[in-house]
Short mmCIF file of C-alpha atoms and ligand atoms in Angstrom, two decimals:
data_model
loop_
_atom_site.label_atom_id
_atom_site.label_comp_id
_atom_site.label_asym_id
_atom_site.label_seq_id
_atom_site.Cartn_x
_atom_site.Cartn_y
_atom_site.Cartn_z
CA MET G 1 121.24 72.23 112.55
CA ILE G 2 119.11 75.81 114.04
CA SER G 3 116.95 77.82 111.74
CA VAL G 4 116.95 80.80 110.07
CA GLU G 5 115.11 82.43 112.53
CA GLU G 6 117.39 80.70 115.48
CA ALA G 7 120.34 81.98 113.07
CA LEU G 8 118.87 85.65 113.37
CA GLU G 9 117.72 85.88 116.31
CA LYS G 10 121.24 85.26 117.48
CA VAL G 11 123.60 87.60 115.46
CA LEU G 12 120.86 90.25 116.31
CA SER G 13 120.59 89.97 120.58
CA ASN G 14 124.61 90.79 120.54
CA ILE G 15 124.00 93.57 117.93
CA GLN G 16 123.69 97.14 118.95
CA VAL G 17 122.94 100.17 118.29
CA LEU G 18 125.00 102.60 117.31
CA ASP G 19 126.27 106.05 118.90
CA ARG G 20 124.73 109.51 117.23
CA GLU G 21 126.61 112.11 115.38
CA GLU G 22 125.26 115.02 113.62
CA LYS G 23 126.14 116.49 110.13
CA PRO G 24 125.11 117.83 106.71
CA ILE G 25 121.46 117.32 106.41
CA LEU G 26 122.31 115.11 102.30
CA GLN G 27 124.87 113.56 103.74
CA CYS G 28 122.48 111.89 106.15
CA LEU G 29 119.73 110.48 103.97
CA GLY G 30 119.01 106.67 104.80
CA GLN G 31 120.19 107.12 108.09
CA VAL G 32 117.65 107.65 111.37
CA LEU G 33 117.28 110.53 113.36
CA ASP G 34 118.27 110.93 116.60
CA GLU G 35 117.09 113.87 118.04
CA ASP G 36 113.32 115.00 118.02
CA VAL G 37 113.30 118.01 115.50
CA HIS G 38 110.96 121.19 115.72
CA SER G 39 110.50 123.58 113.44
CA PRO G 40 111.37 127.83 114.40
CA ILE G 41 109.00 129.28 112.42
CA ASP G 42 105.85 128.93 110.43
CA VAL G 43 106.46 127.45 106.65
CA PRO G 44 105.05 129.65 104.69
CA PRO G 45 106.44 132.24 107.00
CA LEU G 46 103.25 134.36 106.03
CA ASP G 47 99.67 134.07 103.65
CA ASN G 48 100.76 133.84 99.96
CA ALA G 49 99.26 132.98 96.32
CA ALA G 50 98.58 129.62 94.71
CA MET G 51 97.70 130.57 91.82
CA ASP G 52 98.89 133.58 89.78
CA GLY G 53 96.27 136.12 89.42
CA TYR G 54 95.04 138.45 91.88
CA ALA G 55 95.13 139.28 95.61
CA ILE G 56 91.46 140.85 96.57
CA ARG G 57 88.48 141.21 98.75
CA ALA G 58 85.88 138.37 97.95
CA GLU G 59 83.06 140.48 98.52
CA ASP G 60 84.38 142.54 96.46
CA VAL G 61 83.31 140.03 93.45
CA THR G 62 79.82 139.33 94.46
CA GLY G 63 77.63 137.93 91.12
CA ALA G 64 81.28 137.96 88.85
CA THR G 65 79.72 135.73 86.42
CA ASN G 66 81.57 135.72 82.55
CA SER G 67 78.92 137.73 80.99
CA SER G 68 78.25 139.90 83.44
CA PRO G 69 82.11 140.80 85.30
CA ILE G 70 82.96 143.08 88.73
CA TYR G 71 86.04 145.61 87.32
CA LEU G 72 88.12 146.79 90.27
CA ASP G 73 90.71 148.99 89.76
CA VAL G 74 94.48 147.15 90.05
CA ILE G 75 96.82 149.72 92.13
CA GLY G 76 99.70 147.47 91.82
CA GLU G 77 101.78 144.30 91.08
CA VAL G 78 103.95 141.33 93.98
CA SER G 79 105.82 138.75 92.90
CA ALA G 80 107.37 136.15 95.49
CA GLY G 81 110.07 136.62 97.56
CA THR G 82 109.12 140.64 97.79
CA ILE G 83 106.15 142.15 99.75
CA SER G 84 103.90 144.99 98.43
CA ASP G 85 103.88 147.69 100.22
CA LYS G 86 99.71 148.73 98.79
CA GLU G 87 96.70 147.66 100.62
CA VAL G 88 94.26 145.98 98.73
CA GLU G 89 91.23 148.19 99.44
CA PRO G 90 87.60 147.90 98.89
CA GLY G 91 87.27 147.82 95.05
CA THR G 92 90.95 147.25 94.36
CA ALA G 93 93.32 144.42 92.90
CA ILE G 94 96.57 143.68 93.59
CA ARG G 95 98.51 141.70 90.48
CA ILE G 96 100.51 137.95 92.21
CA MET G 97 102.03 135.73 91.16
CA THR G 98 103.03 131.99 93.08
CA GLY G 99 104.58 131.85 96.86
CA ALA G 100 104.20 135.94 96.85
CA PRO G 101 103.28 136.99 100.20
CA LEU G 102 99.71 138.09 100.35
CA PRO G 103 99.23 142.32 100.52
CA ARG G 104 97.27 143.63 103.28
CA GLY G 105 93.33 143.63 103.27
CA ALA G 106 93.58 141.08 100.12
CA ASP G 107 91.77 137.71 101.19
CA SER G 108 91.81 135.93 97.96
CA VAL G 109 93.54 135.17 94.76
CA VAL G 110 91.05 134.64 92.08
CA ARG G 111 92.88 133.13 88.77
CA PHE G 112 94.40 134.48 86.21
CA GLU G 113 91.83 132.21 84.39
CA ASP G 114 89.13 134.12 85.52
CA THR G 115 89.64 137.33 84.55
CA ASP G 116 89.73 138.95 81.47
CA GLU G 117 93.75 139.89 81.39
CA ALA G 118 94.12 137.52 78.65
CA GLN G 119 91.92 140.10 76.02
CA ARG G 120 93.26 143.22 77.69
CA ARG G 121 96.05 145.37 75.49
CA GLU G 122 97.14 147.97 77.38
CA HIS G 123 100.52 147.56 79.76
CA PRO G 124 99.84 148.20 82.84
CA LEU G 125 96.83 147.46 83.44
CA ALA G 126 94.34 150.35 85.09
CA GLN G 127 91.35 147.86 85.35
CA ILE G 128 90.47 143.72 85.85
CA GLY G 129 87.96 142.75 84.65
CA ILE G 130 87.03 139.60 87.34
CA LEU G 131 84.74 136.83 85.59
CA CYS G 132 83.22 134.33 88.60
CA GLN G 133 82.44 134.79 92.25
CA ILE G 134 84.60 132.37 94.46
CA PRO G 135 85.04 131.31 98.70
CA LYS G 136 86.61 133.34 101.28
CA GLY G 137 90.78 131.85 100.76
CA GLN G 138 90.46 130.53 97.84
CA ASN G 139 94.14 130.06 96.48
CA VAL G 140 95.70 131.30 98.88
CA ARG G 141 98.28 128.83 100.62
CA ARG G 142 97.69 129.87 104.80
CA ALA G 143 101.12 131.14 107.04
CA GLY G 144 101.98 127.68 108.99
CA GLU G 145 99.86 125.82 107.49
CA ASP G 146 101.73 122.69 106.34
CA ILE G 147 103.57 123.68 109.93
CA ALA G 148 103.31 126.10 112.82
CA ARG G 149 105.59 126.54 114.72
CA GLY G 150 106.48 125.12 117.48
CA GLN G 151 105.95 121.89 116.02
CA LEU G 152 107.42 118.45 116.48
CA VAL G 153 107.75 117.88 112.99
CA LEU G 154 110.17 114.46 112.85
CA LYS G 155 110.44 112.78 115.76
CA ARG G 156 113.73 110.75 117.07
CA GLY G 157 113.55 108.19 115.18
CA THR G 158 112.96 108.57 111.83
CA PRO G 159 115.05 107.01 109.02
CA LEU G 160 115.88 110.30 106.62
CA ARG G 161 114.95 109.39 102.87
CA PRO G 162 114.65 112.51 100.57
CA GLN G 163 111.19 113.62 101.71
CA GLU G 164 112.08 113.95 105.10
CA ILE G 165 116.32 115.58 104.37
CA GLY G 166 113.41 118.45 102.22
CA VAL G 167 111.47 118.66 105.52
CA LEU G 168 114.28 120.09 107.32
CA ALA G 169 115.68 121.91 105.01
CA SER G 170 111.99 124.27 105.10
CA ILE G 171 112.88 124.88 108.53
CA GLY G 172 116.11 126.26 107.62
CA LYS G 173 117.69 122.81 109.59
CA ALA G 174 121.41 122.82 107.96
CA LYS G 175 122.47 119.79 110.85
CA ALA G 176 120.61 116.66 112.18
CA TRP G 177 122.15 114.37 114.59
CA VAL G 178 121.99 110.98 113.21
CA ILE G 179 122.48 107.55 114.35
CA ARG G 180 126.20 106.72 112.32
CA ARG G 181 126.31 104.13 110.00
CA PRO G 182 128.88 101.17 110.79
CA VAL G 183 132.05 100.68 109.78
CA VAL G 184 131.92 96.77 108.49
CA ALA G 185 135.69 94.71 108.02
CA ILE G 186 136.06 92.77 105.05
CA LEU G 187 138.11 90.10 104.57
CA ALA G 188 138.38 87.13 102.03
CA THR G 189 139.85 83.24 102.92
CA GLY G 190 141.20 80.85 100.65
CA ASN G 191 144.12 80.30 99.40
CA GLU G 192 142.95 80.20 95.93
CA LEU G 193 142.30 84.32 95.45
CA VAL G 194 143.33 86.67 93.92
CA GLU G 195 143.13 89.61 93.70
CA ILE G 196 141.15 91.71 90.64
CA ASP G 197 143.20 93.99 89.55
CA GLN G 198 146.52 90.57 89.25
CA PRO G 199 146.86 88.39 85.99
CA LEU G 200 144.90 84.63 87.50
CA PRO G 201 147.44 81.76 87.90
CA PRO G 202 146.15 78.62 87.21
CA GLY G 203 144.10 76.71 89.69
CA LYS G 204 143.13 80.35 91.16
CA ILE G 205 139.97 82.08 91.14
CA TYR G 206 139.41 86.02 91.30
CA ASN G 207 138.71 87.36 94.99
CA SER G 208 134.50 88.31 93.69
CA ASN G 209 133.64 87.91 97.26
CA SER G 210 134.48 90.96 99.07
CA PHE G 211 133.34 93.58 95.80
CA SER G 212 129.32 91.59 96.60
CA ILE G 213 130.34 91.72 99.87
CA ALA G 214 131.03 95.45 99.92
CA ALA G 215 129.18 96.62 97.21
CA GLN G 216 125.79 95.44 99.60
CA VAL G 217 127.58 97.02 102.76
CA LEU G 218 127.11 99.79 100.84
CA ARG G 219 123.23 98.99 100.12
CA TYR G 220 122.16 99.50 103.46
CA GLY G 221 123.78 101.77 104.84
CA GLY G 222 126.83 100.45 106.52
CA ILE G 223 130.34 102.01 105.41
CA PRO G 224 133.40 98.99 103.66
CA GLN G 225 136.23 98.82 104.90
CA VAL G 226 137.99 95.90 102.04
CA LEU G 227 141.01 94.35 104.48
CA GLY G 228 142.14 91.68 100.86
CA ILE G 229 142.72 88.43 101.62
CA ALA G 230 144.36 85.97 104.37
CA ARG G 231 145.38 82.85 102.78
CA ASP G 232 144.20 79.75 105.09
CA GLN G 233 146.51 79.86 108.03
CA ALA G 234 146.07 80.65 111.17
CA GLN G 235 148.49 83.13 111.67
CA GLU G 236 147.52 85.45 108.76
CA ILE G 237 144.62 85.07 109.68
CA GLU G 238 144.49 86.02 112.78
CA ALA G 239 146.80 89.61 112.17
CA LYS G 240 143.99 90.21 109.50
CA ILE G 241 141.68 90.07 111.77
CA LYS G 242 143.64 92.68 114.09
CA GLU G 243 143.01 95.35 111.59
CA ALA G 244 139.34 94.68 112.02
CA LEU G 245 138.35 95.93 115.28
CA SER G 246 138.13 99.40 115.39
CA ALA G 247 135.69 98.63 113.21
CA ASP G 248 132.06 98.15 113.73
CA MET G 249 131.54 94.75 112.70
CA LEU G 250 133.29 91.76 110.87
CA ILE G 251 132.35 89.76 107.71
CA THR G 252 134.69 87.07 106.63
CA SER G 253 134.21 84.99 103.80
CA GLY G 254 134.42 81.48 103.20
CA GLY G 255 136.93 79.28 105.97
CA VAL G 256 133.71 78.21 108.43
CA SER G 257 132.90 74.47 106.78
CA VAL G 258 134.96 71.19 107.49
CA GLY G 259 137.32 71.06 105.43
CA ASP G 260 141.12 70.64 105.73
CA TYR G 261 141.08 74.64 105.35
CA ASP G 262 138.18 75.90 106.63
CA LEU G 263 140.78 77.72 109.55
CA VAL G 264 138.40 81.22 109.75
CA LYS G 265 136.57 78.67 113.12
CA ASP G 266 139.71 77.53 114.44
CA VAL G 267 140.56 81.47 114.75
CA LEU G 268 137.35 82.16 116.10
CA ALA G 269 137.05 79.37 118.75
CA LYS G 270 140.85 80.23 119.71
CA GLN G 271 139.03 83.61 120.38
CA GLY G 272 135.98 83.20 123.26
CA GLN G 273 132.64 83.58 122.68
CA VAL G 274 132.08 81.91 118.79
CA SER G 275 128.76 79.60 117.36
CA PHE G 276 128.71 78.18 114.57
CA TRP G 277 125.72 76.87 113.27
CA THR G 278 124.89 74.10 110.42
CA VAL G 279 121.39 76.91 109.59
CA ARG G 280 119.23 74.74 107.93
CA MET G 281 119.16 76.93 104.53
CA LYS G 282 120.12 75.61 101.28
CA PRO G 283 122.46 77.65 100.12
CA GLY G 284 123.88 78.72 102.89
CA LYS G 285 124.57 75.97 104.76
CA PRO G 286 127.53 76.86 106.62
CA LEU G 287 127.80 80.24 108.85
CA ALA G 288 129.94 81.17 112.39
CA PHE G 289 129.05 83.55 113.86
CA GLY G 290 130.53 85.33 117.06
CA MET G 291 132.00 88.42 119.06
CA ILE G 292 136.22 89.33 118.52
CA GLY G 293 137.84 92.15 120.78
CA GLY G 294 133.91 93.35 121.14
CA VAL G 295 133.57 93.61 117.34
CA PRO G 296 130.29 90.41 116.43
CA HIS G 297 131.93 88.81 113.68
CA LEU G 298 129.72 86.90 110.59
CA GLY G 299 131.69 84.76 109.31
CA LEU G 300 129.87 83.77 105.97
CA PRO G 301 130.31 80.63 103.70
CA GLY G 302 133.35 81.27 100.59
CA ASN G 303 130.80 80.16 97.87
CA PRO G 304 129.68 83.51 95.65
CA VAL G 305 125.48 83.01 95.81
CA SER G 306 125.40 81.52 99.82
CA SER G 307 127.87 84.55 101.00
CA MET G 308 125.61 87.29 99.54
CA ILE G 309 122.47 84.48 100.31
CA THR G 310 123.46 84.88 104.31
CA PHE G 311 124.49 88.41 103.63
CA GLU G 312 120.92 89.66 102.80
CA LEU G 313 119.32 87.16 105.96
CA PHE G 314 122.28 88.15 108.66
CA ALA G 315 124.31 90.85 107.85
CA ARG G 316 121.43 93.09 106.70
CA PRO G 317 118.90 93.43 109.58
CA ALA G 318 122.07 93.30 112.02
CA ILE G 319 123.88 95.89 109.97
CA LEU G 320 119.91 98.89 109.71
CA LYS G 321 120.15 97.49 113.58
CA MET G 322 123.20 99.09 114.55
CA MET G 323 122.22 101.66 112.67
CA GLY G 324 118.50 102.42 114.27
CA LYS G 325 116.11 100.80 112.11
CA LYS G 326 113.05 99.14 113.35
CA ASN G 327 111.83 97.59 110.11
CA LEU G 328 115.10 94.79 109.05
CA ALA G 329 112.62 92.36 107.74
CA LYS G 330 113.31 91.76 103.53
CA PRO G 331 109.55 93.44 101.58
CA SER G 332 108.27 89.80 100.51
CA VAL G 333 105.56 89.81 97.63
CA ARG G 334 103.33 86.89 97.22
CA ALA G 335 103.94 85.17 93.55
CA THR G 336 102.78 82.53 91.87
CA MET G 337 105.38 79.94 90.78
CA GLU G 338 105.99 79.83 87.10
CA SER G 339 108.83 76.77 87.57
CA SER G 340 108.81 73.64 90.44
CA ILE G 341 111.22 73.20 92.98
CA LYS G 342 112.08 69.75 94.19
CA ASN G 343 113.12 70.43 98.32
CA THR G 344 114.71 67.03 98.67
CA ASP G 345 116.03 67.87 103.12
CA GLY G 346 113.72 69.68 104.78
CA ARG G 347 116.25 72.87 105.12
CA ARG G 348 115.11 76.56 103.66
CA ILE G 349 115.80 77.28 99.99
CA PHE G 350 115.56 80.41 98.73
CA ALA G 351 115.66 80.17 95.29
CA ARG G 352 116.94 83.16 92.69
CA ALA G 353 114.03 83.92 90.54
CA VAL G 354 112.90 86.90 88.55
CA VAL G 355 109.69 88.65 89.85
CA ARG G 356 107.22 90.18 87.10
CA ARG G 357 104.31 92.02 87.66
CA GLU G 358 100.97 90.44 85.63
CA ASP G 359 97.78 91.88 85.78
CA ASP G 360 97.27 91.97 89.16
CA ARG G 361 99.19 89.60 90.24
CA TYR G 362 103.04 88.67 90.73
CA LEU G 363 104.66 85.79 88.83
CA ALA G 364 108.01 84.41 89.96
CA GLN G 365 110.60 81.87 87.47
CA LEU G 366 113.74 80.56 88.66
CA THR G 367 116.56 82.20 87.18
CA GLY G 368 118.22 78.53 85.72
CA PRO G 369 121.09 76.55 87.35
CA GLN G 370 120.51 77.32 91.07
CA GLY G 371 124.30 76.15 91.59
CA SER G 372 125.92 78.38 94.60
CA GLY G 373 129.21 78.87 92.38
CA ILE G 374 126.45 80.61 89.93
CA LEU G 375 126.96 83.67 90.41
CA THR G 376 125.53 85.08 87.20
CA SER G 377 122.27 83.04 88.45
CA MET G 378 121.93 86.74 91.33
CA ALA G 379 122.78 88.86 88.50
CA SER G 380 119.30 88.29 86.82
CA ALA G 381 117.80 87.68 90.03
CA ASN G 382 115.16 90.78 91.83
CA GLY G 383 114.19 88.02 94.66
CA LEU G 384 114.48 84.76 96.02
CA VAL G 385 112.04 81.77 95.93
CA ILE G 386 111.39 80.66 99.74
CA VAL G 387 110.44 76.85 99.75
CA PRO G 388 109.74 76.01 103.80
CA GLU G 389 111.06 73.50 105.27
CA ASP G 390 108.59 71.12 105.44
CA VAL G 391 107.35 71.98 102.24
CA ALA G 392 108.61 68.92 99.57
CA MET G 393 107.80 70.07 96.61
CA VAL G 394 106.86 73.95 94.88
CA ARG G 395 104.22 73.19 91.03
CA GLU G 396 103.83 75.70 89.17
CA GLY G 397 100.86 77.63 90.24
CA ASP G 398 100.96 77.49 93.85
CA THR G 399 102.22 80.32 96.19
CA VAL G 400 104.98 81.59 97.49
CA GLU G 401 106.67 84.28 98.77
CA VAL G 402 109.36 86.03 97.69
CA LEU G 403 111.88 87.97 99.20
CA MET G 404 112.71 91.28 96.40
CA LEU G 405 116.14 91.64 96.62
CA ASP G 406 115.47 95.43 95.04
CA TRP G 407 111.87 97.25 92.67
CA SER G 408 111.90 98.52 89.67
CA GLU G 409 113.07 101.97 90.93
CA GLU G 410 116.44 100.61 91.95
P1 LIG J 501 134.45 77.59 101.69
O1 LIG J 501 133.67 77.75 102.30
O2 LIG J 501 136.62 78.44 102.61
O3 LIG J 501 135.17 76.65 101.39
O4 LIG J 501 134.54 78.73 100.11
C1 LIG J 501 134.05 77.37 99.53
C2 LIG J 501 133.92 78.04 97.42
O5 LIG J 501 133.76 79.27 97.96
C3 LIG J 501 135.48 78.14 97.25
O6 LIG J 501 135.60 77.01 96.51
C4 LIG J 501 135.70 78.96 96.14
O7 LIG J 501 135.02 78.23 95.04
C5 LIG J 501 134.43 79.97 96.87
N1 LIG J 501 135.27 81.28 97.16
C6 LIG J 501 135.42 81.39 98.29
N2 LIG J 501 136.10 82.50 99.05
C7 LIG J 501 135.83 83.24 97.73
C8 LIG J 501 135.75 84.25 97.03
N3 LIG J 501 136.76 85.15 98.00
N4 LIG J 501 135.46 85.01 95.83
C9 LIG J 501 135.31 84.07 94.72
N5 LIG J 501 134.68 82.30 95.11
C10 LIG J 501 134.97 82.27 96.60
MG1 LIG J 502 138.06 78.10 101.78
#
């Protein structure tokens, strides 16, 4: 038996970063930027008002107070998106809205709240009383204060989140070069399987793995290519696998343990370059990995929970690596156990648990029955408690590491 780390290392050593594509920026969410992006413009392009108020020369209002305001002549008004054709000369002010470019001559903006505008009845105003002095530059956003023209804004290798998509938009970049998403072919194997839109004959079960796996592929940024079901028959498995040869990765479920009908491993063996492992973990002991026609093939065990957990541990990092991501580790927290777990055979256990925050710590409680066929135990869990191989027993109150299946915003 090999460890989880060894198995992961072997998988990742056969996975390459994919090639690049250029796309509209909104479609790039979650992908990794494959170019250095320099800004062709200053952002903001011009000095502008950070508040609604009056554009003035700060020196004109030195000594102004509530009880002795300084009065300036109002010579115009400017709103966002337009440029004032007037100049603020000594003793004058231009009424200005947030985002409007600062008129020539002005160096500061005094907020409405620091003027007597609210007390005045006439419209438009001929004069405005300024109720306090302000430092030069007050409430002015400088041209280029966010991004200077020519600046390296985003580096090659940056994963694009909503904020990076916004930054690209702010410099007028409509398309970007990113590492493309992997196409992941998904094949379920088993004589017992029936597609979910069919009646369920006696002795059969619905093919749920193709759906949980396809959803996991989508969640981590890949494009699922669902190939359906292959019976436990070498020719049928081989024929279906041929359909996967244009994909970037093939994931099968089932057929990798030691039963008479576990034929995926035989088919793989025929194609060469194959590793079968029993991985020192629970659930998910049997795992196959190999290259078929140059396509990496990960053979997950059939039990629905094992399939999902081995996906998280091995397929997820493979997908992330293909997408050019560097951080392949699943987020984890340290939590205090509220249940106990026995580890009888020296494997690494991944136990389904609910993690919640209480005061300044996380608490983890098991979701109930932990059989690898109990898929609802995944549905009620938000984390996987790790029991290391060399720990025979985790007791209530012990601190454990928990891989987070999701965070609260998901
Ligand atoms: P296997 O790894 O092929 O021996 O499958 C182990 C068990 O997992 C089977 O007996 C089924 O109960 C279950 N199983 C296998 N494939 C699927 C699937 N696609 N959807 C749901 N359950 C499955
Ligand atoms: Mg099977």
